[in-house]
XYZ file of C-alpha atoms in Angstrom:
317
model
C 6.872 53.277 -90.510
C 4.560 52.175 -93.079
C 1.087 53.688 -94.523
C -1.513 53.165 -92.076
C -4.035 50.205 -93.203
C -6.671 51.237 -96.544
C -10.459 51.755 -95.244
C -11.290 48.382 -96.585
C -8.468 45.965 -95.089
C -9.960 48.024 -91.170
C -12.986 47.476 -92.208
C -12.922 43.725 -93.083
C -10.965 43.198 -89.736
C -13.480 45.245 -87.528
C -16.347 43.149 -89.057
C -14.232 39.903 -88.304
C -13.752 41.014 -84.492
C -17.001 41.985 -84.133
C -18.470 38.616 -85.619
C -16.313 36.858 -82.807
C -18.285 38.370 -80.262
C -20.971 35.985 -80.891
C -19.708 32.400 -80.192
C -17.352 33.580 -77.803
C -20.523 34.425 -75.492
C -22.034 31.438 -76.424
C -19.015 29.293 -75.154
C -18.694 31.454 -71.863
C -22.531 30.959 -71.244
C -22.556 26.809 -72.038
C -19.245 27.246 -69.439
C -20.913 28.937 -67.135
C -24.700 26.949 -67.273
C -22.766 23.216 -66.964
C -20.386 24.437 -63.820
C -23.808 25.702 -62.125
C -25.614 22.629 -63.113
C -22.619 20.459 -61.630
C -23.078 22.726 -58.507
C -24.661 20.390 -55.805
C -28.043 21.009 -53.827
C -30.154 24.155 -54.927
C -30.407 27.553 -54.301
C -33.178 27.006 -51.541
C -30.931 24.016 -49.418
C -30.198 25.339 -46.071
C -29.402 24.292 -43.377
C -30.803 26.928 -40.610
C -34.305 26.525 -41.788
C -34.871 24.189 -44.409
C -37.639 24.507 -46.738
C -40.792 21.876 -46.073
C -40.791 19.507 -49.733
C -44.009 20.656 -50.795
C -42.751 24.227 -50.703
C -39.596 23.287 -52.193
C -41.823 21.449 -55.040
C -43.309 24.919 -55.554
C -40.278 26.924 -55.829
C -38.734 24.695 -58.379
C -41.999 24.463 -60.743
C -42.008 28.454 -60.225
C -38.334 29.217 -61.232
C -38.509 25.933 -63.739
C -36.151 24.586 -61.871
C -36.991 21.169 -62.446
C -37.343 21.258 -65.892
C -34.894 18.797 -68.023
C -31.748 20.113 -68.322
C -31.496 21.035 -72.054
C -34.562 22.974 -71.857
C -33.386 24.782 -68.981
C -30.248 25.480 -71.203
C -31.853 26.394 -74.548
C -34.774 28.335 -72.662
C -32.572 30.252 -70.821
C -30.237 30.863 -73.885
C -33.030 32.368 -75.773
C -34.201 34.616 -72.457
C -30.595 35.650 -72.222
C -29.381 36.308 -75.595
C -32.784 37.753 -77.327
C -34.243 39.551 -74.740
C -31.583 40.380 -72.605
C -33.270 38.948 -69.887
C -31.879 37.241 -66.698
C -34.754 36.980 -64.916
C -35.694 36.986 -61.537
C -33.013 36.475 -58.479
C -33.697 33.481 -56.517
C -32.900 35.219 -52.833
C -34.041 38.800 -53.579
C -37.138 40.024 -54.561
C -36.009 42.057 -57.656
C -35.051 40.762 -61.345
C -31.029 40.186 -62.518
C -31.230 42.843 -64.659
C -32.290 45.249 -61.819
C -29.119 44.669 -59.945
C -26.844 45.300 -62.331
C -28.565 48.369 -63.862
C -28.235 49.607 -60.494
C -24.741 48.351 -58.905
C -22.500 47.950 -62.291
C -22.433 51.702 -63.140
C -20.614 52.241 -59.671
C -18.043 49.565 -60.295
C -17.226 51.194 -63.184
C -16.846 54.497 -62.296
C -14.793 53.096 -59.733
C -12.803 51.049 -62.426
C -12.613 54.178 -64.763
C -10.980 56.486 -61.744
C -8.446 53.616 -60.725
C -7.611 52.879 -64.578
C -6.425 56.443 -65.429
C -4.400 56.734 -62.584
C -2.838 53.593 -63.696
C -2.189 54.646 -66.943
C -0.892 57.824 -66.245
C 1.134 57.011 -63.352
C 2.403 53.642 -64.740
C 3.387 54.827 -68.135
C 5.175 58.062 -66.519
C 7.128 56.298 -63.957
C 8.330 53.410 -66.876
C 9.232 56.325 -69.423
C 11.257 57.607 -66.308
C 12.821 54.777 -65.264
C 13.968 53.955 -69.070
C 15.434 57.294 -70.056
C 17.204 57.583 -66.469
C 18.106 53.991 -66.485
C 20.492 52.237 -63.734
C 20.311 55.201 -61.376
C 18.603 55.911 -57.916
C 15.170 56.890 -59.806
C 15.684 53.556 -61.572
C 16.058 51.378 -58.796
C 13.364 53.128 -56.734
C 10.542 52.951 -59.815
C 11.710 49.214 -60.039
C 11.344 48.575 -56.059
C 7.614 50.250 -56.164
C 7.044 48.153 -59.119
C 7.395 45.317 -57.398
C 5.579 45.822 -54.582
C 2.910 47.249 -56.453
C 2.758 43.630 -58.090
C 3.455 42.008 -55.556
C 0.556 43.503 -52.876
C -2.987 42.393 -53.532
C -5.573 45.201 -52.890
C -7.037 44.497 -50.200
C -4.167 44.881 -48.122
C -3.477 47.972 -49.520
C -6.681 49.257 -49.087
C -6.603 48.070 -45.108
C -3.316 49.676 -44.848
C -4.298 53.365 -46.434
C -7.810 52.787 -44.467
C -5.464 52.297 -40.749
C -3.027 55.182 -41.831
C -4.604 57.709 -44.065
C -8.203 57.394 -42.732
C -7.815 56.447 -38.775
C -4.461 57.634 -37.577
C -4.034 60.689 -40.129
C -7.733 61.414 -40.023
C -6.825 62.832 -43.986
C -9.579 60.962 -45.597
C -13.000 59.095 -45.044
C -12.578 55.647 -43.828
C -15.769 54.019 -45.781
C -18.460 55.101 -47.477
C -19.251 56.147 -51.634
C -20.668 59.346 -52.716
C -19.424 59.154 -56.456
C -16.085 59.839 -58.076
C -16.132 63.618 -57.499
C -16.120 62.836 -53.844
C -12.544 62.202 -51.651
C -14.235 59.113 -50.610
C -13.243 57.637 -54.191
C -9.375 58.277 -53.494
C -8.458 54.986 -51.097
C -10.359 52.794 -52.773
C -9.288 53.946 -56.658
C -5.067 53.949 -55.407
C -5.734 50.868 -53.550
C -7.495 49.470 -56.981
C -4.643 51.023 -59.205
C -1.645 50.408 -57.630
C -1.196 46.459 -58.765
C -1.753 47.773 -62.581
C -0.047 50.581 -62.441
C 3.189 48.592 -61.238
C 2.569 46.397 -64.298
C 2.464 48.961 -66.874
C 5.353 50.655 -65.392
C 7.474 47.226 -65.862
C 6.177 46.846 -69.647
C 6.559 50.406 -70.517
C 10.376 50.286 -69.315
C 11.122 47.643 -71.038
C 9.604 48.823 -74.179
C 10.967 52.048 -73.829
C 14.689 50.149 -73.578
C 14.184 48.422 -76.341
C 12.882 51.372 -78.384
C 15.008 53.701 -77.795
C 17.965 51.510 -79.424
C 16.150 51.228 -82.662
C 17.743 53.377 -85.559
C 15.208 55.654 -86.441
C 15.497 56.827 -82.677
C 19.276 57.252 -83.521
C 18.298 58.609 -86.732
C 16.120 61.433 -85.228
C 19.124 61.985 -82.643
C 21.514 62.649 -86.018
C 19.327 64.926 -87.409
C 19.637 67.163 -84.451
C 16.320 66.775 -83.328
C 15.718 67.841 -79.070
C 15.582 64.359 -76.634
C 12.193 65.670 -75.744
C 10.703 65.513 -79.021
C 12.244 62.181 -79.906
C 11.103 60.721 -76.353
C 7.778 61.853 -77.050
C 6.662 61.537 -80.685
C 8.743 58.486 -81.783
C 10.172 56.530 -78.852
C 6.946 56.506 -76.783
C 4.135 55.507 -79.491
C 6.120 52.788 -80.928
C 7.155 51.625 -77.023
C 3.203 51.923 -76.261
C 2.298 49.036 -78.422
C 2.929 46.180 -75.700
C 1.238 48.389 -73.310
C -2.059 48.414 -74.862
C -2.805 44.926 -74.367
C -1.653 44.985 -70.781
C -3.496 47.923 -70.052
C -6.534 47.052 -71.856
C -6.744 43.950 -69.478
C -6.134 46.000 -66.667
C -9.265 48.324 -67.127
C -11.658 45.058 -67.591
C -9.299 43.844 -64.149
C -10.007 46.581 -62.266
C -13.883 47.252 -63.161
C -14.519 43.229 -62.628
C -12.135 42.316 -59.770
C -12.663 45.172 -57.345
C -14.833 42.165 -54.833
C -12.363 43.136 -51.957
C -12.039 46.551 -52.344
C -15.911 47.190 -52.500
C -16.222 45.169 -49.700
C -13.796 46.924 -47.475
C -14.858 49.928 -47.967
C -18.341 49.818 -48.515
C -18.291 50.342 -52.154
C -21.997 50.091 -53.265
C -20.577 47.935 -56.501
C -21.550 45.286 -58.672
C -18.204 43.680 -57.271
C -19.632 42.389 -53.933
C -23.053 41.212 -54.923
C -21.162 39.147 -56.948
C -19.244 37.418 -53.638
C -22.689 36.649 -52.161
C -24.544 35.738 -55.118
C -21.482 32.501 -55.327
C -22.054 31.914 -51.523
C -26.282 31.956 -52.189
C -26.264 29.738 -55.223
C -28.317 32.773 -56.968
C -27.715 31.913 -60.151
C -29.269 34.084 -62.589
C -27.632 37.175 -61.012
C -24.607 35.247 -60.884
C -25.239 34.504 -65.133
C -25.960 38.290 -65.731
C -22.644 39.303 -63.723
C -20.476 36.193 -65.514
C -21.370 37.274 -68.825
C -21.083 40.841 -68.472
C -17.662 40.562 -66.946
C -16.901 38.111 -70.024
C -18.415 40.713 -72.519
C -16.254 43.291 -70.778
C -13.050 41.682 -71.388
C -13.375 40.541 -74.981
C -14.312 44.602 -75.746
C -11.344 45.441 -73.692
C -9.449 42.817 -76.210
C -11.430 44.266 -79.263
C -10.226 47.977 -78.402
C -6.568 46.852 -77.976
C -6.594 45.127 -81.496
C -8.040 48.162 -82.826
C -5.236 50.496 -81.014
C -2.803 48.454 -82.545
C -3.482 49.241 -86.069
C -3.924 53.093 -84.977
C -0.623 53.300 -83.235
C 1.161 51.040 -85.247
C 0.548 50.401 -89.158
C 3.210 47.587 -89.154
C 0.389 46.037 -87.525
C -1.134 43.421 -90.210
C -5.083 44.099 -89.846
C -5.950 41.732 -92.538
């Protein structure tokens, strides 16, 4: 299946990824800056107890506010991408960086816990479903698939909250006390079960379409055991598709668990990330934009680089 790629031609293409990091951030945040600065009113307009002007005056000078727009932009660029500071939230009394130091490392344990069960469970059940294909396990793998897809998590998550938690009694009905706790298993299936349906479908398919190639047959003629084939040659050429999709899925689950956290009173980044829309608090809602955007293109980075591992056909070049 072809040598896998010389030192140099990985090393050239990691530097080339890496490079991309840069203006790809720089896009996201000039995306990011002109849809808050098209946002109407200000983070202080209410309209339960509105500000007097003076203090309003004073609020704007303090947070620069009122500064021209391009400074705000290129000040806030330089803040951001050379000190790594977000600076202060507008509605509570503690900096940007503060609140995702302390709420991000819960969303992603959260994410981590509901991505392997994903992976493990989706790629099982489509390996499964290809080898034992158009029979009962088939259609049944296929079924859960799509209502896995097909169910958004926060109606799973109500559902396993009202059966498992209230009726059974089998498991807590809110709360976090960190992944080795059974308070992690509702909200991690309920997070899982959408990407796990979707890796399931792709790994089915590959596994269909793998399985017919001739060096499967080849292996088969050689007298080689189905296990052996399954596992050594059908499944790491079949995983190839599956790497982007489930690369997506980990930077899905660890930035689009809002509902879930919510439900279940998840202490995550997640949630803050609701109310900081609904408050107009905008440098909290910069730090958590561009960290979900840095998570993704990594999550896109790593599934390049698995490609090349698991595949040398890959060019890398």
């Amino acid at each position: 299946q072809g040598d896998p790629p010389k030192p140099t031609v990985m090393r050239t293409f990691l530097i080339r990824r890496l490079l991309s990091f840069f203006p790809t951030m720089l896009l996201f945040y000039t995306l990011v800056f002109v849809l808050i600065q098209l946002t109407p009113g200000n983070p202080w307009d209410t309209s339960e107890k509105p500000f007097r002007r003076e203090v309003l005056q004073a609020l704007e000078e303090k947070y620069h506010y009122n500064d021209p727009v391009w400074k705000q932009y290129v000040d806030y660029l330089e803040r951001v991408f050379f000190h790594f500071d977000f600076g202060p939230s507008y509605k509570r009394n503690v900096d940007a960086n503060e609140i995702v130091e302390r709420y991000f490392p819960v969303s992603l344990q959260l994410g981590a816990v509901a991505f392997a069960i994903a992976v493990v469970c989706g790629v099982g059940l489509g390996v499964v479903s290809a080898i034992k294909q158009n029979t009962l396990t088939d259609h049944l793998a296929m079924l859960f698939s799509v209502i896995g897809v097909a169910t958004p998590s926060f109606v799973v998550i109500t559902l396993m909250v009202i059966f498992l938690a209230v009726n059974l009694g089998w498991l807590p009905a809110f709360g976090w006390d960190g992944i080795f706790s059974t308070k992690i298993i509702i909200p991690a299936i309920a997070l899982s079960l959408g990407p796990m349906a979707v890796i399931a479908r792709y790994t089915r398919a590959s596994m269909l379409e793998t399985i017919r190639m001739d060096f499967v047959r080849t292996a088969r003629a050689k007298g080689l055991a189905e296990r052996p084939i399954m596992v050594r040659h059908a499944l790491r050429n079949a995983l190839i598709p599956v790497v982007t999709v489930s690369g997506l899925a980990l930077a899905d689950l660890i930035t689009g668990s809002f509902f879930v956290e919510a439900i279940y009173g998840v202490p995550g980044i997640g949630r803050y990330f609701v109310s900081t829309v609904a408050d107009k608090d905008y440098p909290v809602l910069m730090a958590v934009t561009l960290l979900f955007a840095a998570l993704i293109w990594l999550m896109n980075f790593l599934a390049d680089v698995t490609y090349a591992l698991i595949d040398p056909r890959v060019k890398v070049g």
